[in-house]
Amino acid sequence: MTSFDKPIDAFLIRVQDYRLDNLRNNNINAFIKFLNGLVISSLDLFDSEYVNLDYTDMGDEKEETDLSSYYFNNDLSSKVISIIAHIMQYRWVEREINDIRAMNEKLKTRDFTVVNKRFDAFEKAAESAGIAVKEIGKSASAKELRQE
């Protein structure tokens, strides 16, 4: 069984966010809950018939060294863990874009041309990344994804 900690660790290496750091430092349980939710929400974009991504909450039976009590029901390869982490990053960027959109709506009465230009570039890059992420699971070879 593979702990959710594996894709979470791979995700945290890719993303730096002061809000995540603050959440971890101020409320570790909320931090773990957020990251578990991010893993779970990422699984629906993983399109593979070769990998079983079913998971179980082990509760108090989890390993002492693991933060998450969630485990995949089988051992995942490093390739699959990496794909899940990429999808988590995409989900995280989606959330950031939605936050910026909401802020832009509230600030529309002012001239934020520079901010909007930067946001548009960020949004286009995220859209391209989203397309790439959605294709990762499909393009990985069956041999790489099969559980051994």
mmCIF file of C-alpha atoms in Angstrom:
data_model
loop_
_atom_site.group_PDB
_atom_site.id
_atom_site.type_symbol
_atom_site.label_atom_id
_atom_site.label_comp_id
_atom_site.label_asym_id
_atom_site.label_seq_id
_atom_site.Cartn_x
_atom_site.Cartn_y
_atom_site.Cartn_z
ATOM 1 C CA MET A 1 0.000 0.000 0.000
ATOM 2 C CA THR A 2 1.210 3.490 -0.836
ATOM 3 C CA SER A 3 0.496 6.356 1.533
ATOM 4 C CA PHE A 4 -1.005 9.594 0.226
ATOM 5 C CA ASP A 5 2.192 11.113 1.677
ATOM 6 C CA LYS A 6 4.092 10.063 -1.479
ATOM 7 C CA PRO A 7 2.172 12.213 -4.005
ATOM 8 C CA ILE A 8 1.769 14.937 -1.354
ATOM 9 C CA ASP A 9 5.544 15.138 -0.886
ATOM 10 C CA ALA A 10 6.085 15.235 -4.662
ATOM 11 C CA PHE A 11 3.489 18.030 -4.925
ATOM 12 C CA LEU A 12 5.020 20.095 -2.115
ATOM 13 C CA ILE A 13 8.407 20.004 -3.851
ATOM 14 C CA ARG A 14 6.790 21.658 -6.902
ATOM 15 C CA VAL A 15 4.751 24.333 -5.120
ATOM 16 C CA GLN A 16 5.752 27.133 -2.819
ATOM 17 C CA ASP A 17 2.923 29.042 -1.197
ATOM 18 C CA TYR A 18 3.110 31.061 1.994
ATOM 19 C CA ARG A 19 -0.514 30.166 2.747
ATOM 20 C CA LEU A 20 0.287 26.453 2.715
ATOM 21 C CA ASP A 21 3.279 27.117 4.955
ATOM 22 C CA ASN A 22 1.108 29.120 7.357
ATOM 23 C CA LEU A 23 -1.545 26.411 7.391
ATOM 24 C CA ARG A 24 1.065 23.746 8.135
ATOM 25 C CA ASN A 25 2.591 25.843 10.932
ATOM 26 C CA ASN A 26 -0.719 26.915 12.500
ATOM 27 C CA ASN A 27 -3.037 23.946 11.990
ATOM 28 C CA ILE A 28 -1.410 20.682 10.919
ATOM 29 C CA ASN A 29 -4.749 18.823 10.874
ATOM 30 C CA ALA A 30 -6.290 21.341 8.456
ATOM 31 C CA PHE A 31 -3.105 21.183 6.359
ATOM 32 C CA ILE A 32 -3.332 17.373 6.094
ATOM 33 C CA LYS A 33 -7.078 17.521 5.371
ATOM 34 C CA PHE A 34 -6.507 20.063 2.573
ATOM 35 C CA LEU A 35 -3.761 17.965 0.964
ATOM 36 C CA ASN A 36 -5.755 14.728 1.257
ATOM 37 C CA GLY A 37 -8.622 16.502 -0.503
ATOM 38 C CA LEU A 38 -6.248 17.698 -3.202
ATOM 39 C CA VAL A 39 -5.067 14.127 -3.832
ATOM 40 C CA ILE A 40 -8.643 12.832 -3.973
ATOM 41 C CA SER A 41 -9.795 15.618 -6.312
ATOM 42 C CA SER A 42 -6.855 14.848 -8.613
ATOM 43 C CA LEU A 43 -7.660 11.193 -9.075
ATOM 44 C CA ASP A 44 -10.583 11.849 -11.421
ATOM 45 C CA LEU A 45 -8.203 13.371 -13.999
ATOM 46 C CA PHE A 46 -5.952 10.308 -13.971
ATOM 47 C CA ASP A 47 -7.222 8.368 -16.960
ATOM 48 C CA SER A 48 -5.734 4.906 -16.935
ATOM 49 C CA GLU A 49 -7.155 1.452 -17.140
ATOM 50 C CA TYR A 50 -3.876 -0.017 -15.864
ATOM 51 C CA VAL A 51 -3.770 1.510 -12.405
ATOM 52 C CA ASN A 52 -6.111 0.872 -9.517
ATOM 53 C CA LEU A 53 -6.366 4.142 -7.578
ATOM 54 C CA ASP A 54 -8.801 2.925 -4.928
ATOM 55 C CA TYR A 55 -7.865 4.138 -1.451
ATOM 56 C CA THR A 56 -8.703 3.527 2.186
ATOM 57 C CA ASP A 57 -8.616 5.666 5.321
ATOM 58 C CA MET A 58 -6.615 3.591 7.812
ATOM 59 C CA GLY A 59 -7.391 5.930 10.712
ATOM 60 C CA ASP A 60 -5.354 5.013 13.788
ATOM 61 C CA GLU A 61 -3.729 2.072 12.000
ATOM 62 C CA LYS A 62 -1.552 4.367 9.866
ATOM 63 C CA GLU A 63 2.229 4.232 10.032
ATOM 64 C CA GLU A 64 3.714 6.494 12.702
ATOM 65 C CA THR A 65 5.892 8.278 10.149
ATOM 66 C CA ASP A 66 3.002 9.096 7.794
ATOM 67 C CA LEU A 67 1.051 12.332 8.115
ATOM 68 C CA SER A 68 -1.914 11.108 6.102
ATOM 69 C CA SER A 69 -4.064 8.218 7.219
ATOM 70 C CA TYR A 70 -5.130 7.575 3.600
ATOM 71 C CA TYR A 71 -3.460 4.823 1.595
ATOM 72 C CA PHE A 72 -3.885 3.559 -1.928
ATOM 73 C CA ASN A 73 -4.984 -0.070 -1.841
ATOM 74 C CA ASN A 74 -1.862 -1.150 -3.741
ATOM 75 C CA ASP A 75 1.724 -0.061 -4.301
ATOM 76 C CA LEU A 76 2.032 2.743 -6.843
ATOM 77 C CA SER A 77 5.059 3.165 -9.093
ATOM 78 C CA SER A 78 7.121 6.351 -8.934
ATOM 79 C CA LYS A 79 5.755 7.263 -12.390
ATOM 80 C CA VAL A 80 2.155 7.073 -11.154
ATOM 81 C CA ILE A 81 3.034 9.065 -8.014
ATOM 82 C CA SER A 82 4.638 11.740 -10.201
ATOM 83 C CA ILE A 83 1.569 11.920 -12.458
ATOM 84 C CA ILE A 84 -0.719 12.351 -9.439
ATOM 85 C CA ALA A 85 1.568 15.120 -8.103
ATOM 86 C CA HIS A 86 1.416 16.921 -11.478
ATOM 87 C CA ILE A 87 -2.360 16.713 -11.462
ATOM 88 C CA MET A 88 -2.404 18.023 -7.871
ATOM 89 C CA GLN A 89 -0.312 20.976 -9.037
ATOM 90 C CA TYR A 90 -2.797 21.620 -11.840
ATOM 91 C CA ARG A 91 -5.705 21.483 -9.341
ATOM 92 C CA TRP A 92 -3.837 23.898 -7.076
ATOM 93 C CA VAL A 93 -3.284 26.341 -9.977
ATOM 94 C CA GLU A 94 -6.988 26.086 -10.867
ATOM 95 C CA ARG A 95 -7.810 27.137 -7.311
ATOM 96 C CA GLU A 96 -5.375 30.059 -7.493
ATOM 97 C CA ILE A 97 -6.945 31.260 -10.747
ATOM 98 C CA ASN A 98 -10.419 31.123 -9.221
ATOM 99 C CA ASP A 99 -9.174 33.180 -6.250
ATOM 100 C CA ILE A 100 -7.678 35.789 -8.601
ATOM 101 C CA ARG A 101 -10.871 35.929 -10.673
ATOM 102 C CA ALA A 102 -12.918 36.521 -7.536
ATOM 103 C CA MET A 103 -10.540 39.276 -6.450
ATOM 104 C CA ASN A 104 -10.654 40.886 -9.909
ATOM 105 C CA GLU A 105 -14.452 40.998 -9.747
ATOM 106 C CA LYS A 106 -14.282 42.880 -6.460
ATOM 107 C CA LEU A 107 -11.638 45.299 -7.768
ATOM 108 C CA LYS A 108 -13.184 46.036 -11.169
ATOM 109 C CA THR A 109 -13.933 49.597 -10.206
ATOM 110 C CA ARG A 110 -10.216 50.448 -10.243
ATOM 111 C CA ASP A 111 -7.691 50.389 -13.048
ATOM 112 C CA PHE A 112 -5.700 47.182 -12.629
ATOM 113 C CA THR A 113 -4.445 46.899 -16.197
ATOM 114 C CA VAL A 114 -0.976 45.658 -15.239
ATOM 115 C CA VAL A 115 -2.376 43.092 -12.809
ATOM 116 C CA ASN A 116 -4.871 41.887 -15.409
ATOM 117 C CA LYS A 117 -2.161 41.505 -18.077
ATOM 118 C CA ARG A 118 -0.060 39.398 -15.707
ATOM 119 C CA PHE A 119 -3.111 37.374 -14.738
ATOM 120 C CA ASP A 120 -4.005 36.760 -18.385
ATOM 121 C CA ALA A 121 -0.494 35.428 -19.037
ATOM 122 C CA PHE A 122 -0.696 33.255 -15.907
ATOM 123 C CA GLU A 123 -4.104 31.948 -16.939
ATOM 124 C CA LYS A 124 -2.895 31.055 -20.457
ATOM 125 C CA ALA A 125 0.107 29.204 -19.022
ATOM 126 C CA ALA A 126 -2.140 27.345 -16.579
ATOM 127 C CA GLU A 127 -4.526 26.403 -19.372
ATOM 128 C CA SER A 128 -1.643 24.966 -21.393
ATOM 129 C CA ALA A 129 -0.406 23.102 -18.311
ATOM 130 C CA GLY A 130 -3.909 21.751 -17.742
ATOM 131 C CA ILE A 131 -4.057 20.334 -21.226
ATOM 132 C CA ALA A 132 -0.627 18.780 -20.728
ATOM 133 C CA VAL A 133 -1.592 17.315 -17.357
ATOM 134 C CA LYS A 134 -4.751 15.772 -18.766
ATOM 135 C CA GLU A 135 -2.640 14.085 -21.439
ATOM 136 C CA ILE A 136 0.058 12.755 -19.068
ATOM 137 C CA GLY A 137 -1.997 9.802 -17.865
ATOM 138 C CA LYS A 138 -3.089 8.966 -21.377
ATOM 139 C CA SER A 139 0.367 9.196 -22.955
ATOM 140 C CA ALA A 140 2.317 7.217 -20.383
ATOM 141 C CA SER A 141 2.940 3.748 -21.687
ATOM 142 C CA ALA A 142 0.970 0.836 -20.329
ATOM 143 C CA LYS A 143 4.207 -0.793 -19.155
ATOM 144 C CA GLU A 144 5.102 2.274 -17.041
ATOM 145 C CA LEU A 145 1.687 2.356 -15.400
ATOM 146 C CA ARG A 146 1.076 -1.340 -14.750
ATOM 147 C CA GLN A 147 1.495 -2.404 -11.175
ATOM 148 C CA GLU A 148 4.222 -4.967 -10.715
#
